[in-house]
Coordinates of C-alpha atoms in Angstrom, one line a residue:
M161 CA 33.5 67.9 77.5
A162 CA 35.1 66.4 80.8
R163 CA 36.8 69.6 81.1
E164 CA 33.6 71.5 80.9
R165 CA 32.0 69.7 83.6
T166 CA 34.5 70.3 86.3
D167 CA 34.7 74.0 85.6
H168 CA 32.5 75.3 88.3
E169 CA 34.0 76.1 91.5
F170 CA 31.9 73.7 93.5
G171 CA 33.1 70.6 91.8
F172 CA 36.4 71.8 92.0
E173 CA 36.1 72.3 95.7
L174 CA 34.8 68.8 96.2
R175 CA 37.7 67.3 94.2
V176 CA 40.4 69.3 96.3
C177 CA 38.7 68.4 99.6
R178 CA 39.0 64.6 98.4
W179 CA 42.8 65.1 97.6
V180 CA 43.6 66.7 100.9
E181 CA 41.8 64.0 102.8
R182 CA 43.7 61.3 100.7
A183 CA 47.3 63.1 100.3
W184 CA 47.8 65.8 102.7
E185 CA 50.9 65.5 105.1
P186 CA 50.4 66.8 108.4
V187 CA 53.2 67.6 111.0
D188 CA 53.9 65.5 113.9
E189 CA 52.0 62.4 112.5
A190 CA 48.5 64.2 113.1
A191 CA 45.1 63.1 111.9
V192 CA 43.4 65.2 109.5
L193 CA 39.6 66.5 109.3
V194 CA 38.5 68.1 106.1
S195 CA 35.6 70.6 105.8
R196 CA 34.4 73.1 103.5
Q197 CA 32.6 76.6 103.8
L198 CA 33.6 77.3 107.3
G199 CA 35.0 80.6 109.0
T200 CA 33.7 83.5 110.6
R201 CA 30.9 86.0 110.2
E202 CA 33.6 88.1 108.1
R203 CA 35.3 85.4 106.5
R204 CA 34.3 82.0 104.9
W205 CA 36.9 79.7 103.6
D206 CA 36.4 77.1 100.8
T207 CA 38.4 74.3 102.4
I208 CA 39.5 73.9 105.9
V209 CA 42.1 71.4 107.0
V210 CA 42.2 70.7 110.7
E211 CA 45.5 68.8 111.8
V212 CA 44.4 66.9 115.0
D213 CA 46.1 64.8 117.7
P214 CA 44.6 61.2 117.3
E215 CA 44.4 60.7 120.8
G216 CA 42.8 63.8 121.6
L217 CA 40.5 63.0 118.9
T218 CA 39.3 59.9 120.3
E219 CA 38.7 61.7 123.6
R220 CA 36.6 64.4 121.8
E221 CA 34.4 61.6 120.5
K222 CA 33.1 61.1 124.3
F223 CA 31.4 64.3 123.8
G224 CA 29.0 63.1 120.8
R225 CA 29.1 63.7 117.0
E226 CA 27.4 67.0 117.1
R227 CA 29.7 70.1 117.4
L228 CA 29.9 72.2 120.5
D229 CA 29.1 75.8 120.0
S230 CA 30.9 78.5 122.1
D231 CA 28.4 78.6 124.8
L232 CA 28.5 74.6 125.3
L233 CA 32.3 74.9 125.3
F234 CA 32.4 77.5 127.8
V235 CA 30.5 75.2 130.3
V236 CA 32.2 71.8 129.6
R237 CA 35.8 73.3 129.5
N238 CA 35.3 75.1 132.8
A239 CA 33.1 72.5 134.6
P240 CA 34.7 71.4 137.9
A241 CA 35.8 68.0 138.8
D242 CA 33.5 67.9 141.9
W243 CA 30.0 69.2 142.5
A244 CA 29.8 72.9 142.8
W245 CA 27.1 75.6 142.2
Y246 CA 27.6 76.6 138.7
R247 CA 28.2 80.5 139.1
D248 CA 30.9 79.4 141.8
A249 CA 32.5 76.6 139.5
L250 CA 32.6 78.9 136.2
P251 CA 34.2 82.2 135.4
D252 CA 32.2 85.2 134.5
P253 CA 30.9 84.7 131.0
G254 CA 30.6 88.4 130.2
Y255 CA 27.1 87.9 129.3
P256 CA 24.0 87.2 131.3
W257 CA 24.0 84.0 133.5
R258 CA 20.5 83.0 132.2
Y259 CA 22.2 81.8 129.0
V260 CA 24.7 80.0 130.9
R261 CA 21.8 77.9 132.6
E262 CA 20.5 77.2 129.1
S263 CA 24.0 75.8 127.9
I264 CA 24.0 73.9 131.2
H265 CA 20.6 72.2 130.6
E266 CA 21.5 71.6 126.9
A267 CA 24.6 69.9 127.8
N268 CA 22.7 67.6 130.4
D269 CA 20.4 66.6 127.8
R270 CA 23.2 65.6 125.4
G271 CA 24.7 63.7 128.3
I272 CA 28.2 65.4 128.3
L273 CA 27.8 67.1 131.7
D274 CA 26.4 66.0 135.0
V275 CA 23.8 68.4 136.7
R276 CA 21.7 68.2 139.8
R277 CA 19.8 70.6 142.1
S278 CA 20.7 71.3 145.5
G279 CA 17.9 73.1 147.0
N280 CA 17.1 75.8 144.7
R281 CA 20.7 75.9 143.2
I282 CA 22.0 74.2 140.0
E283 CA 25.1 72.2 140.7
I284 CA 27.5 71.0 137.9
R285 CA 30.4 68.3 137.5
R286 CA 32.4 67.6 134.6
R287 CA 31.8 64.1 133.2
W288 CA 34.9 64.1 131.2
E289 CA 37.8 66.6 130.8
Y290 CA 37.6 68.3 127.4
P291 CA 40.7 67.4 125.5
D292 CA 43.3 69.5 123.7
W293 CA 42.8 67.9 120.4
V294 CA 43.1 70.8 117.7
G295 CA 46.7 71.2 116.5
R296 CA 47.0 73.1 113.3
I297 CA 44.3 74.9 111.1
V298 CA 44.9 75.5 107.2
A299 CA 42.9 77.5 104.9
I300 CA 42.6 76.9 101.3
E301 CA 40.9 79.1 98.8
N302 CA 39.7 77.6 95.7
K303 CA 40.0 79.3 92.3
P304 CA 40.0 77.0 89.3
D305 CA 40.4 79.7 86.8
L306 CA 42.9 82.4 88.3
D307 CA 43.3 85.0 85.8
A308 CA 44.3 88.4 86.5
S309 CA 40.9 90.0 87.6
A310 CA 40.2 86.8 89.7
A311 CA 43.8 87.3 91.4
N312 CA 43.3 90.9 92.0
A313 CA 40.0 90.1 93.8
L314 CA 41.4 87.3 95.7
A315 CA 44.6 89.1 96.8
D316 CA 42.7 91.5 99.2
Q317 CA 41.0 88.6 100.9
I318 CA 44.3 86.6 101.2
E319 CA 46.1 89.9 102.7
R320 CA 43.3 90.0 105.3
D321 CA 43.9 86.2 106.1
V322 CA 47.5 86.8 106.7
A323 CA 47.0 90.0 108.8
L324 CA 44.6 88.2 110.9
S325 CA 46.6 84.9 111.2
L326 CA 43.7 82.9 112.4
A327 CA 45.0 79.9 110.3
D328 CA 48.4 78.5 110.6
E329 CA 48.7 78.4 106.7
V330 CA 46.8 80.0 103.8
W331 CA 46.8 78.4 100.5
V332 CA 45.3 79.2 97.1
A333 CA 44.4 76.0 94.9
T334 CA 44.0 76.7 91.1
R335 CA 43.8 74.4 88.1
R336 CA 46.9 72.8 86.8
T337 CA 47.8 74.3 83.2
G338 CA 50.8 72.0 82.4
E339 CA 52.9 75.0 81.5
R340 CA 56.6 75.0 82.6
V341 CA 55.8 77.8 85.2
E342 CA 52.4 78.0 86.3
P343 CA 50.7 81.4 85.6
A344 CA 49.5 81.6 89.0
L345 CA 53.1 82.5 90.1
F346 CA 53.0 85.6 88.1
E347 CA 49.8 86.9 89.8
D348 CA 50.0 89.4 92.6
L349 CA 49.2 87.3 95.3
P350 CA 50.7 87.9 99.0
V351 CA 53.9 85.9 99.0
E352 CA 52.9 84.4 102.6
A353 CA 50.1 82.3 100.9
G354 CA 51.1 78.9 99.3
I355 CA 49.8 78.1 95.7
L356 CA 48.5 74.3 94.7
A357 CA 48.3 73.5 91.1
F358 CA 45.4 71.0 91.1
D359 CA 44.3 68.7 88.2
P360 CA 40.7 68.0 88.8
E361 CA 40.3 65.3 86.2
G362 CA 43.5 63.3 87.6
G363 CA 42.8 64.2 91.1
D364 CA 46.3 65.2 92.1
A365 CA 48.1 68.4 92.9
D366 CA 51.6 69.9 92.8
V367 CA 52.7 72.5 95.4
V368 CA 54.3 75.4 93.0
W369 CA 54.7 77.8 96.1
H370 CA 55.2 77.1 99.6
P371 CA 53.4 79.3 102.2
R372 CA 54.7 80.8 105.1
T373 CA 53.8 79.7 108.6
L374 CA 51.7 82.2 110.3
D375 CA 51.3 82.7 114.1
P376 CA 47.9 82.2 115.6
A377 CA 49.3 82.7 118.9
S378 CA 49.9 86.2 118.5
P379 CA 47.5 89.1 118.2
G380 CA 46.0 89.4 114.8
T381 CA 45.1 92.6 112.7
R382 CA 41.7 92.4 111.4
I383 CA 41.5 95.0 108.5
I384 CA 38.2 97.0 108.7
D385 CA 38.5 99.2 105.8
R386 CA 41.2 100.3 103.6
P387 CA 41.6 103.0 100.8
D388 CA 40.4 102.0 97.5
A389 CA 40.3 105.1 95.4
G390 CA 43.3 104.2 93.4
A391 CA 47.0 105.0 93.8
H392 CA 46.6 108.6 94.9
D393 CA 44.1 107.7 97.7
R394 CA 46.0 108.9 101.1
S395 CA 43.1 108.1 103.3
A396 CA 43.9 106.0 106.4
A397 CA 43.1 102.3 106.6
R398 CA 41.0 101.3 109.8
F399 CA 41.8 98.1 111.6
E400 CA 41.6 96.4 115.0
Y401 CA 43.7 93.9 117.0
L402 CA 42.3 90.6 117.8
P403 CA 43.9 89.1 121.0
P404 CA 45.2 85.5 121.0
E405 CA 42.7 84.4 123.5
E406 CA 39.8 85.3 121.0
K407 CA 41.6 83.7 118.1
A408 CA 42.0 80.5 120.0
K409 CA 38.2 80.5 120.8
T410 CA 37.5 80.9 117.3
R411 CA 39.7 78.4 116.1
L412 CA 38.3 75.8 118.4
A413 CA 34.9 76.7 117.3
I414 CA 35.9 76.1 113.5
A415 CA 37.4 72.8 114.6
E416 CA 34.1 71.8 116.2
R417 CA 32.1 72.6 113.1
A418 CA 34.6 70.7 110.9
Y419 CA 34.4 67.8 113.2
E420 CA 30.5 67.7 113.0
R421 CA 30.3 68.4 109.2
G422 CA 33.1 67.2 107.4
W423 CA 33.0 68.1 103.7
R424 CA 30.5 65.6 102.4
S425 CA 27.7 67.4 103.8
Y426 CA 26.7 69.1 100.5
V427 CA 23.5 66.8 100.3
D428 CA 22.1 69.0 103.3
T429 CA 21.8 71.9 100.8
M430 CA 21.0 69.7 97.8
R431 CA 18.1 67.8 96.7
P432 CA 19.1 64.2 96.7
D433 CA 15.4 63.3 96.7
C434 CA 15.1 64.5 93.0
R435 CA 14.8 61.6 90.6
H436 CA 17.5 63.2 88.5
F437 CA 20.2 63.3 91.3
E438 CA 22.8 60.7 91.2
G439 CA 26.2 60.2 93.0
R440 CA 29.0 59.5 90.4
F441 CA 32.8 58.8 91.5
A442 CA 35.3 60.9 89.9
S443 CA 38.8 61.7 91.1
G444 CA 38.2 59.3 93.8
A445 CA 35.3 61.2 95.3
L446 CA 31.7 60.8 95.2
L447 CA 30.1 63.7 93.2
P448 CA 26.6 65.0 92.6
W449 CA 25.4 64.3 89.0
C450 CA 22.2 65.7 87.3
V451 CA 21.0 63.1 84.8
A452 CA 18.5 65.8 83.3
K453 CA 21.4 68.3 82.6
D454 CA 23.9 65.3 81.9
R455 CA 26.7 67.1 84.1
E456 CA 27.7 68.0 87.5
Q457 CA 25.8 70.5 89.1
S458 CA 26.6 73.2 91.7
A459 CA 25.0 73.4 95.0
A460 CA 23.5 76.6 94.0
E461 CA 21.7 74.9 90.8
C462 CA 20.3 71.8 92.6
S463 CA 17.5 73.2 94.6
G464 CA 13.6 72.9 94.8
S465 CA 13.7 76.1 92.4
C466 CA 15.3 74.0 89.8
G467 CA 13.2 73.8 86.6
E468 CA 14.1 70.1 86.2
F469 CA 13.5 69.1 89.7
E470 CA 11.1 66.2 90.1
P471 CA 10.6 64.2 93.5
E472 CA 11.5 60.7 93.3
P473 CA 8.5 58.5 92.6
P474 CA 7.1 56.9 95.9
A475 CA 7.7 53.3 94.5
W476 CA 11.4 54.2 94.7
R477 CA 11.1 54.8 98.3
T478 CA 9.4 51.8 99.4
R479 CA 12.1 49.5 97.7
G480 CA 14.0 47.3 99.9
P481 CA 17.9 46.6 99.8
P482 CA 20.2 47.8 98.5
I483 CA 18.8 51.2 98.2
E484 CA 16.1 51.0 100.9
G485 CA 14.2 54.3 101.2
G486 CA 15.1 55.4 97.6
P487 CA 18.3 56.2 95.7
G488 CA 18.4 59.9 97.5
A489 CA 18.5 58.2 100.9
G490 CA 21.1 55.7 99.9
I491 CA 23.4 58.6 98.7
R492 CA 22.9 60.1 102.1
R493 CA 23.8 57.1 104.0
L494 CA 26.9 56.2 101.8
L495 CA 28.3 60.1 102.3
D496 CA 27.5 59.6 106.0
R497 CA 29.7 56.5 106.3
R498 CA 32.5 57.7 104.3
R499 CA 32.5 60.8 106.6
E500 CA 32.5 58.6 109.6
R501 CA 35.9 57.0 108.5
T502 CA 37.7 60.3 109.2
R503 CA 36.6 60.0 113.0
P504 CA 37.8 57.5 115.6

């Protein structure tokens, strides 16, 4: 029964995140931030590992716990050390200046930028220099059951990841089988991708194939369309190049979202206020458990449309410590505290 309860990708993914947080060995003694379900509009990865400079991470803390989106990053990274009219201080954004003004006001409201009026002009001054805190970014795709059909479907995604080289490394995590040679090694996956054999019950992993280090500082190739009509299809593939500068902006935006969310934010899309929702420890991670189903549930299952959903009784929410506000609120606080430990 234990094996059946961890077969869905969601539970497998949470366990991989916990293993990475505990056992990942970054280069250059970097700190590690782990998040999940992050990426771009075209591609979302299951697990993201951001290796960061510890001192830079501490400096990043000055800008608050919320992420800085691309518009805010444009303002705070280019703000001058001395007061200046914002249109003189900032480079041409490539979009209307009214959106820049909105970002300036938001930054001012969040206390991360000095703003004043001089006549009818808005002047800005940086409060702190935005640090260079992001090092390597590692993307992991989680496939607990990597049979031939799943590998074929995944191979195209991994090839695109390798060609774009937005991440420094790309990995595939699959369930450990215990065989002398893991079956994943026989699947037709790009050789540039690493393979992790993960044991969801034990919570540990073995590296069965080391990845090739990609080059995010070079132009990336975004595959837009490719022939898919079989071996005899001679039609041309369509692709475009992504400049290193755009890749750097995207990587920083991903790191900012990882900094804000972490991987324990799954309760934001689930219903911990359901009377059947519990948090249970497994493989060192606090994982969601449904008492009504007597098993772990996925994020897709745990919603207001679930047939077993029942809101917590009001009496639960009026109790005092140790679960003041009800069990659901207590689980949220516990996950938030555990997420905070990965920050300064």
